[in-house]
């Protein structure tokens, strides 16, 4: 007998009892006892006189969507879990909501979901319209299905550095999950942590979006923060002032910093806006998305100081701070770089040392790859003395002093 | 009930009440932007944050529900900081220049900025780069000014149930619009303008909004244009719902002769009807006609007022629309009213000018009967020669003598035998008397009266009927419908002609015309006519009818101060209709010239009120005859609503109508009438929406 059939036979009270006895949690941004969570939703709906609907989805804040793997791998299980949750919540209305862009996935599930009375939709959860619904996470659906297949083991789902989603015991230390020897920072859930902080357990740092990702010396935290903020901006529905406009301001500041135009006051402003966002928004997106910027600036001040004050990107990622030059002593005057440069900013002719006009160069690096002599270099530091006019190969003398 | 404390003030409020509303209702201002009294709370702008005892941090008061014992503070440094931050964030995507914004001076955002204080300039400003969208009728969208408060979305979805507007995203910018940016009409918008009404900024705007007009007038132009200010959308709604008893009660609150008007009203309302911008205007007159024809005299009669007798006596001279109306209301105010009418029956120009094929006489008789039933005495066949003497027997007199004498233009041949005047011709026609008309008729004039003459001539058996006027075709004052129908009946229309002379020795033989090249008024407001050389035109005929205006049957002997020797001068056309003879008032066409029946009705109403006051009453002639239930703001979706065309009345073909005086327009049929009434945009619904409350409404609330 399938998990759902079992649950249905048991009836609501017994289902709730079982969920309670296994200690199953709703695994949203915060973990909370599933039975408490469902009861609270039931009360809210009753108070407003609305019909309760069970809605299983990802968190709005989740831009990486690693949990979709659960759905892709075993759709039936998630659908069953969703239907079981509906029994537990005491409603016949259940919906499985997938991100807007996952239309194909949703379409492939509809037929399977129909017999369970589960509707499959694509939408970004409108938190206000769902005020009277029981919202649960897809991962919680997996737990519920396991529970009624009698194979439930407690634990937390994580994907380390983009690897497969796995369920691990919550006592597991983060430092045991990934090699942190090269780590500059670690993204755990919606924030960055230092390597030292990763001595904490999964349960303590709780990656609500299942993400553990190690950033090494080759990664720029400012650049990474900007990208994360941009993803959030793309995903935010934009209805709330603090989420919509706050994200724009936060991203703007990161972009300015990576472009070498960072200002000292950005730290305070990020803190003021970011913190206000957390408690001035109704859904996980607004509440979580500033966390990445707050933790980056709060825990990695050196990175910011390097960008803002020293005008350099320690990882060599931010193009504003790198320089690309042709080494005059190695250039053979082949012209390969000149052919690939999309900005047409390389000057040269056969048998002459090629020169890059730094003003027009946008540091795309195409010439570096094209040069077979490997004499075009990227540096975050000083550039050696270069010819200031076209010079024949071999004729440029490094002046010594 | 719950007792909550806001800023130290204890308030008794219903359990679960909206805390922001509780504050605002009780004189405590909390800044707010996304909140609107008529909409469900959203909590997106965070302007309304407050502090609550026992809870950390600030909470928006618009989504907070009152619970017993709540203690709330609306002012603190931290709240001020948060509101400022919220405002700065909002303004980061808003144009900085208010002076070019049409909302300038009325903008809630602008007022909020004044309240919270100027922003610091530390945030990155951006221009959203949307184009202003004026492609829709009646409504402009200028999304650059949108602050995404979501009021319009809630108004359209939750208040109206039309679901046209929603948040959309284009690239990284959120905005409000229709699905796939369709035109509003294609998205089944109902053009109720609730969105424009609730928008706090200059983003969604009413194209008709004007600083020169009262809001009620541009929002509801049909009612504004109706001289009697009939509650048009209210009765259209009742007709839509099939409730004719309610509809006629609403109509009768303003019009005591609705059936007459249902047949012949000139419909100033429909010319300004906002549906003109979408498809066809509402068939307001025909809908009124339907409701009036179906009058079962139940609802309005039950509520009709009749004040006790005052012992005062009023004489009304003239039983046209103005006189009948005034008499009716004066009687209801408790005065004894007698109408003296020169003609054998009451009705005035509606009976002796307007031909029977447009207004059957039994309808006039029925309307008059209702007025008599109210207690008005009508003495027909009694021409008043010396009005001033009436004051011997009456406490007040109203002159409502209309304009019953035709005007003869000065031109050669204007008094030849065979030359007739509009008023005499139509009167004789109405009385069934010999009109003196021959076989070939030329009507001079281009208004509706001229067409009444021409079409009557056709019906009396004229072999040819020509109609000529000075105005160009598009400037003719007659309705297009009237002109087209006349042409169908064989009348030849000659626009833009000067009348040179009437030819003939001892009888009319025709008229000489010349083509008008240009016709305008010079700087001294004198008419200038330029003629086209060599455009002489002669039309043969044995009868000429002047249809070039009418004037009152009065001269200096009447004792009144007159304007241009015929029209009675009153102290003020609207507010004081007393003539130069104290105790005698005047109303209707005899004061301001030939206008319309409904104008005469309104004039009569005003006169009744003023005479009542003159006689010691309070002058309040208003009546609540309908049930007056508030209309449902939820209008829902109707597919293709904007493009719905008018339902047409049933009109007899020219062949069937042109040899008799029978009614030929049978109105809109039973099957179509509710649907026709349902086309109304219900522009009045917008006036139900509460106006915003800004800090200026609260005494000394400016944030310190
Ligand atoms: C041919 C024609 C067609 C029209 N068609 C329309 C139309 O389709 N729709 C519309 O809205 N308007 C129309 N009008 C205009 C409209 O009829 C008048 O504006 C309206 O009737 C004026 O009302 P009133 O009460 O002021 O005067 P009237 O209706 O003219 O009534 C005046 C009354 O006073 C009586 N009277 C005059 N002198 C004396 C006296 N000394 N003693 C006793 N009684 C006297 C007259 O006999 C008459 O009955 C038309 C007018 C004309 C001439
Ligand atoms: S917090 Fe952000 S994502 Fe959530 S509802 Fe508000 S604007 Fe949308
Ligand atoms: S880095 Fe790109 S833009 Fe710059 S010189 Fe090389 S190819 Fe041209
Ligand atoms: S919407 Fe208001 S604040 Fe914005 S420009 Fe117009 S007047 Fe100014
Ligand atoms: S239906 Fe009304 S509220 Fe909705 S868009 Fe149209 S006019 Fe605006
Ligand atoms: S258009 Fe007006 S009402 Fe609608 S969201 Fe924008 S500012 Fe608010
Ligand atoms: S649509 Fe209806 S309410 Fe609006 S102007 Fe026309 S008749 Fe009046
Ligand atoms: S959040 Fe309360 S008014 Fe906007």
PDB file of C-alpha atoms in Angstrom, chain B residues 176-337:
ATOM      1  CA  UNK B 176       1.115  47.821 -13.195  1.00  0.00           C
ATOM      2  CA  UNK B 177      -0.617  46.918 -16.405  1.00  0.00           C
ATOM      3  CA  UNK B 178      -2.812  44.562 -18.345  1.00  0.00           C
ATOM      4  CA  UNK B 179      -1.867  41.054 -19.382  1.00  0.00           C
ATOM      5  CA  UNK B 180       0.581  41.248 -22.307  1.00  0.00           C
ATOM      6  CA  UNK B 181       0.139  45.051 -22.182  1.00  0.00           C
ATOM      7  CA  UNK B 182      -3.130  44.795 -24.065  1.00  0.00           C
ATOM      8  CA  UNK B 183      -5.236  47.876 -24.563  1.00  0.00           C
ATOM      9  CA  UNK B 184      -7.644  48.315 -21.682  1.00  0.00           C
ATOM     10  CA  UNK B 185     -10.622  47.766 -23.968  1.00  0.00           C
ATOM     11  CA  UNK B 186      -9.155  44.479 -25.186  1.00  0.00           C
ATOM     12  CA  UNK B 187      -8.579  43.392 -21.614  1.00  0.00           C
ATOM     13  CA  UNK B 188     -12.297  43.866 -20.884  1.00  0.00           C
ATOM     14  CA  UNK B 189     -11.780  46.962 -18.770  1.00  0.00           C
ATOM     15  CA  UNK B 190     -15.079  48.446 -17.646  1.00  0.00           C
ATOM     16  CA  UNK B 191     -13.750  51.993 -17.599  1.00  0.00           C
ATOM     17  CA  UNK B 192     -15.112  52.549 -14.116  1.00  0.00           C
ATOM     18  CA  UNK B 193     -11.982  54.590 -13.354  1.00  0.00           C
ATOM     19  CA  UNK B 194     -11.695  53.249  -9.839  1.00  0.00           C
ATOM     20  CA  UNK B 195      -8.013  52.788 -10.596  1.00  0.00           C
ATOM     21  CA  UNK B 196      -7.585  56.462 -11.415  1.00  0.00           C
ATOM     22  CA  UNK B 197      -9.622  57.428  -8.386  1.00  0.00           C
ATOM     23  CA  UNK B 198      -7.491  55.562  -5.868  1.00  0.00           C
ATOM     24  CA  UNK B 199      -4.100  56.204  -7.461  1.00  0.00           C
ATOM     25  CA  UNK B 200      -2.285  58.478  -5.012  1.00  0.00           C
ATOM     26  CA  UNK B 201       0.158  59.705  -7.643  1.00  0.00           C
ATOM     27  CA  UNK B 202      -0.025  61.046 -11.162  1.00  0.00           C
ATOM     28  CA  UNK B 203       0.335  57.562 -12.633  1.00  0.00           C
ATOM     29  CA  UNK B 204      -3.176  56.462 -13.565  1.00  0.00           C
ATOM     30  CA  UNK B 205      -5.127  59.535 -14.494  1.00  0.00           C
ATOM     31  CA  UNK B 206      -8.563  60.455 -15.711  1.00  0.00           C
ATOM     32  CA  UNK B 207      -8.188  62.095 -19.108  1.00  0.00           C
ATOM     33  CA  UNK B 208     -11.245  64.234 -18.447  1.00  0.00           C
ATOM     34  CA  UNK B 209      -9.999  65.566 -15.119  1.00  0.00           C
ATOM     35  CA  UNK B 210      -9.947  69.330 -15.189  1.00  0.00           C
ATOM     36  CA  UNK B 211      -9.111  71.943 -12.656  1.00  0.00           C
ATOM     37  CA  UNK B 212     -11.793  74.184 -14.096  1.00  0.00           C
ATOM     38  CA  UNK B 213     -14.636  71.825 -13.344  1.00  0.00           C
ATOM     39  CA  UNK B 214     -15.948  70.381 -10.155  1.00  0.00           C
ATOM     40  CA  UNK B 215     -14.855  66.796  -9.776  1.00  0.00           C
ATOM     41  CA  UNK B 216     -18.426  65.575  -9.690  1.00  0.00           C
ATOM     42  CA  UNK B 217     -19.025  67.248 -13.030  1.00  0.00           C
ATOM     43  CA  UNK B 218     -16.167  65.733 -14.971  1.00  0.00           C
ATOM     44  CA  UNK B 219     -16.577  62.364 -13.333  1.00  0.00           C
ATOM     45  CA  UNK B 220     -20.284  62.238 -14.125  1.00  0.00           C
ATOM     46  CA  UNK B 221     -20.793  64.435 -17.175  1.00  0.00           C
ATOM     47  CA  UNK B 222     -24.217  63.053 -18.046  1.00  0.00           C
ATOM     48  CA  UNK B 223     -25.680  64.262 -14.783  1.00  0.00           C
ATOM     49  CA  UNK B 224     -23.766  67.511 -14.967  1.00  0.00           C
ATOM     50  CA  UNK B 225     -25.032  68.240 -18.457  1.00  0.00           C
ATOM     51  CA  UNK B 226     -28.641  67.343 -17.732  1.00  0.00           C
ATOM     52  CA  UNK B 227     -30.191  70.698 -16.806  1.00  0.00           C
ATOM     53  CA  UNK B 228     -32.243  68.961 -14.109  1.00  0.00           C
ATOM     54  CA  UNK B 229     -29.265  66.872 -12.961  1.00  0.00           C
ATOM     55  CA  UNK B 230     -31.169  63.624 -13.195  1.00  0.00           C
ATOM     56  CA  UNK B 231     -29.408  60.717 -11.524  1.00  0.00           C
ATOM     57  CA  UNK B 232     -28.771  58.965 -14.807  1.00  0.00           C
ATOM     58  CA  UNK B 233     -26.505  56.070 -13.854  1.00  0.00           C
ATOM     59  CA  UNK B 234     -28.756  55.274 -10.901  1.00  0.00           C
ATOM     60  CA  UNK B 235     -31.820  54.738 -13.038  1.00  0.00           C
ATOM     61  CA  UNK B 236     -29.872  53.078 -15.810  1.00  0.00           C
ATOM     62  CA  UNK B 237     -28.778  50.535 -13.236  1.00  0.00           C
ATOM     63  CA  UNK B 238     -32.355  49.986 -12.103  1.00  0.00           C
ATOM     64  CA  UNK B 239     -33.458  49.429 -15.708  1.00  0.00           C
ATOM     65  CA  UNK B 240     -30.565  47.055 -16.213  1.00  0.00           C
ATOM     66  CA  UNK B 241     -31.840  45.073 -13.245  1.00  0.00           C
ATOM     67  CA  UNK B 242     -35.349  45.133 -14.677  1.00  0.00           C
ATOM     68  CA  UNK B 243     -36.646  47.248 -11.792  1.00  0.00           C
ATOM     69  CA  UNK B 244     -38.708  49.838 -13.688  1.00  0.00           C
ATOM     70  CA  UNK B 245     -40.558  50.910 -10.539  1.00  0.00           C
ATOM     71  CA  UNK B 246     -37.278  51.943  -8.947  1.00  0.00           C
ATOM     72  CA  UNK B 247     -36.059  53.517 -12.182  1.00  0.00           C
ATOM     73  CA  UNK B 248     -39.081  55.753 -12.596  1.00  0.00           C
ATOM     74  CA  UNK B 249     -38.929  56.717  -8.932  1.00  0.00           C
ATOM     75  CA  UNK B 250     -35.344  57.889  -9.427  1.00  0.00           C
ATOM     76  CA  UNK B 251     -36.333  59.810 -12.552  1.00  0.00           C
ATOM     77  CA  UNK B 252     -39.301  61.409 -10.828  1.00  0.00           C
ATOM     78  CA  UNK B 253     -37.084  62.753  -8.082  1.00  0.00           C
ATOM     79  CA  UNK B 254     -36.088  65.384 -10.630  1.00  0.00           C
ATOM     80  CA  UNK B 255     -38.594  65.279 -13.480  1.00  0.00           C
ATOM     81  CA  UNK B 256     -42.368  65.545 -13.076  1.00  0.00           C
ATOM     82  CA  UNK B 257     -43.015  64.927 -16.800  1.00  0.00           C
ATOM     83  CA  UNK B 258     -40.728  61.971 -17.548  1.00  0.00           C
ATOM     84  CA  UNK B 259     -42.844  60.474 -20.301  1.00  0.00           C
ATOM     85  CA  UNK B 260     -42.840  63.639 -22.377  1.00  0.00           C
ATOM     86  CA  UNK B 261     -39.101  63.837 -21.898  1.00  0.00           C
ATOM     87  CA  UNK B 262     -38.708  60.162 -22.726  1.00  0.00           C
ATOM     88  CA  UNK B 263     -40.046  60.929 -26.207  1.00  0.00           C
ATOM     89  CA  UNK B 264     -38.551  64.281 -27.071  1.00  0.00           C
ATOM     90  CA  UNK B 265     -35.733  65.242 -24.715  1.00  0.00           C
ATOM     91  CA  UNK B 266     -32.793  66.824 -26.531  1.00  0.00           C
ATOM     92  CA  UNK B 267     -30.358  64.734 -24.434  1.00  0.00           C
ATOM     93  CA  UNK B 268     -27.550  67.079 -23.549  1.00  0.00           C
ATOM     94  CA  UNK B 269     -26.496  64.235 -21.252  1.00  0.00           C
ATOM     95  CA  UNK B 270     -25.835  61.755 -24.037  1.00  0.00           C
ATOM     96  CA  UNK B 271     -23.654  64.209 -25.934  1.00  0.00           C
ATOM     97  CA  UNK B 272     -21.231  64.237 -23.019  1.00  0.00           C
ATOM     98  CA  UNK B 273     -21.708  60.586 -22.028  1.00  0.00           C
ATOM     99  CA  UNK B 274     -18.302  59.053 -21.451  1.00  0.00           C
ATOM    100  CA  UNK B 275     -19.260  56.064 -23.519  1.00  0.00           C
ATOM    101  CA  UNK B 276     -18.834  58.317 -26.547  1.00  0.00           C
ATOM    102  CA  UNK B 277     -15.115  57.701 -26.088  1.00  0.00           C
ATOM    103  CA  UNK B 278     -15.586  53.922 -26.335  1.00  0.00           C
ATOM    104  CA  UNK B 279     -18.423  53.169 -28.730  1.00  0.00           C
ATOM    105  CA  UNK B 280     -21.904  54.709 -28.842  1.00  0.00           C
ATOM    106  CA  UNK B 281     -23.245  56.941 -26.084  1.00  0.00           C
ATOM    107  CA  UNK B 282     -25.900  55.572 -23.782  1.00  0.00           C
ATOM    108  CA  UNK B 283     -29.440  55.777 -25.140  1.00  0.00           C
ATOM    109  CA  UNK B 284     -30.428  57.752 -22.099  1.00  0.00           C
ATOM    110  CA  UNK B 285     -33.661  59.190 -23.454  1.00  0.00           C
ATOM    111  CA  UNK B 286     -34.934  55.889 -24.785  1.00  0.00           C
ATOM    112  CA  UNK B 287     -34.182  54.169 -21.512  1.00  0.00           C
ATOM    113  CA  UNK B 288     -36.040  56.880 -19.651  1.00  0.00           C
ATOM    114  CA  UNK B 289     -38.901  56.495 -22.085  1.00  0.00           C
ATOM    115  CA  UNK B 290     -39.069  52.787 -21.469  1.00  0.00           C
ATOM    116  CA  UNK B 291     -39.097  53.181 -17.707  1.00  0.00           C
ATOM    117  CA  UNK B 292     -41.691  55.957 -17.909  1.00  0.00           C
ATOM    118  CA  UNK B 293     -43.941  53.978 -20.242  1.00  0.00           C
ATOM    119  CA  UNK B 294     -43.801  51.103 -17.749  1.00  0.00           C
ATOM    120  CA  UNK B 295     -44.547  53.356 -14.761  1.00  0.00           C
ATOM    121  CA  UNK B 296     -46.851  51.471 -12.403  1.00  0.00           C
ATOM    122  CA  UNK B 297     -46.953  54.485 -10.112  1.00  0.00           C
ATOM    123  CA  UNK B 298     -46.267  52.413  -7.051  1.00  0.00           C
ATOM    124  CA  UNK B 299     -43.008  53.199  -5.399  1.00  0.00           C
ATOM    125  CA  UNK B 300     -42.821  56.916  -6.087  1.00  0.00           C
ATOM    126  CA  UNK B 301     -46.445  57.542  -5.199  1.00  0.00           C
ATOM    127  CA  UNK B 302     -45.965  55.936  -1.801  1.00  0.00           C
ATOM    128  CA  UNK B 303     -43.165  58.352  -0.998  1.00  0.00           C
ATOM    129  CA  UNK B 304     -44.417  61.408  -2.857  1.00  0.00           C
ATOM    130  CA  UNK B 305     -44.640  64.340  -0.519  1.00  0.00           C
ATOM    131  CA  UNK B 306     -47.578  66.681  -0.029  1.00  0.00           C
ATOM    132  CA  UNK B 307     -47.170  69.335   2.612  1.00  0.00           C
ATOM    133  CA  UNK B 308     -50.283  70.614   4.422  1.00  0.00           C
ATOM    134  CA  UNK B 309     -52.093  73.556   2.896  1.00  0.00           C
ATOM    135  CA  UNK B 310     -50.512  76.911   3.577  1.00  0.00           C
ATOM    136  CA  UNK B 311     -53.475  79.019   2.577  1.00  0.00           C
ATOM    137  CA  UNK B 312     -51.340  80.838   0.013  1.00  0.00           C
ATOM    138  CA  UNK B 313     -52.459  81.137  -3.582  1.00  0.00           C
ATOM    139  CA  UNK B 314     -50.274  81.081  -6.643  1.00  0.00           C
ATOM    140  CA  UNK B 315     -51.214  81.716 -10.261  1.00  0.00           C
ATOM    141  CA  UNK B 316     -49.065  80.234 -12.987  1.00  0.00           C
ATOM    142  CA  UNK B 317     -49.507  81.699 -16.460  1.00  0.00           C
ATOM    143  CA  UNK B 318     -48.820  79.134 -19.161  1.00  0.00           C
ATOM    144  CA  UNK B 319     -49.175  75.359 -18.997  1.00  0.00           C
ATOM    145  CA  UNK B 320     -45.952  74.439 -20.773  1.00  0.00           C
ATOM    146  CA  UNK B 321     -43.245  72.342 -19.135  1.00  0.00           C
ATOM    147  CA  UNK B 322     -42.022  75.237 -16.985  1.00  0.00           C
ATOM    148  CA  UNK B 323     -45.476  76.169 -15.748  1.00  0.00           C
ATOM    149  CA  UNK B 324     -46.625  72.605 -15.160  1.00  0.00           C
ATOM    150  CA  UNK B 325     -43.464  71.763 -13.238  1.00  0.00           C
ATOM    151  CA  UNK B 326     -43.567  74.831 -11.056  1.00  0.00           C
ATOM    152  CA  UNK B 327     -47.266  74.329 -10.354  1.00  0.00           C
ATOM    153  CA  UNK B 328     -46.720  70.711  -9.367  1.00  0.00           C
ATOM    154  CA  UNK B 329     -44.017  71.442  -6.840  1.00  0.00           C
ATOM    155  CA  UNK B 330     -45.752  74.540  -5.476  1.00  0.00           C
ATOM    156  CA  UNK B 331     -48.843  72.445  -4.863  1.00  0.00           C
ATOM    157  CA  UNK B 332     -46.751  69.826  -3.085  1.00  0.00           C
ATOM    158  CA  UNK B 333     -45.355  72.575  -0.854  1.00  0.00           C
ATOM    159  CA  UNK B 334     -48.922  73.194   0.235  1.00  0.00           C
ATOM    160  CA  UNK B 335     -49.951  76.201  -1.858  1.00  0.00           C
ATOM    161  CA  UNK B 336     -53.167  76.476  -3.841  1.00  0.00           C
ATOM    162  CA  UNK B 337     -52.122  76.666  -7.482  1.00  0.00           C
TER     163      UNK B 337
END
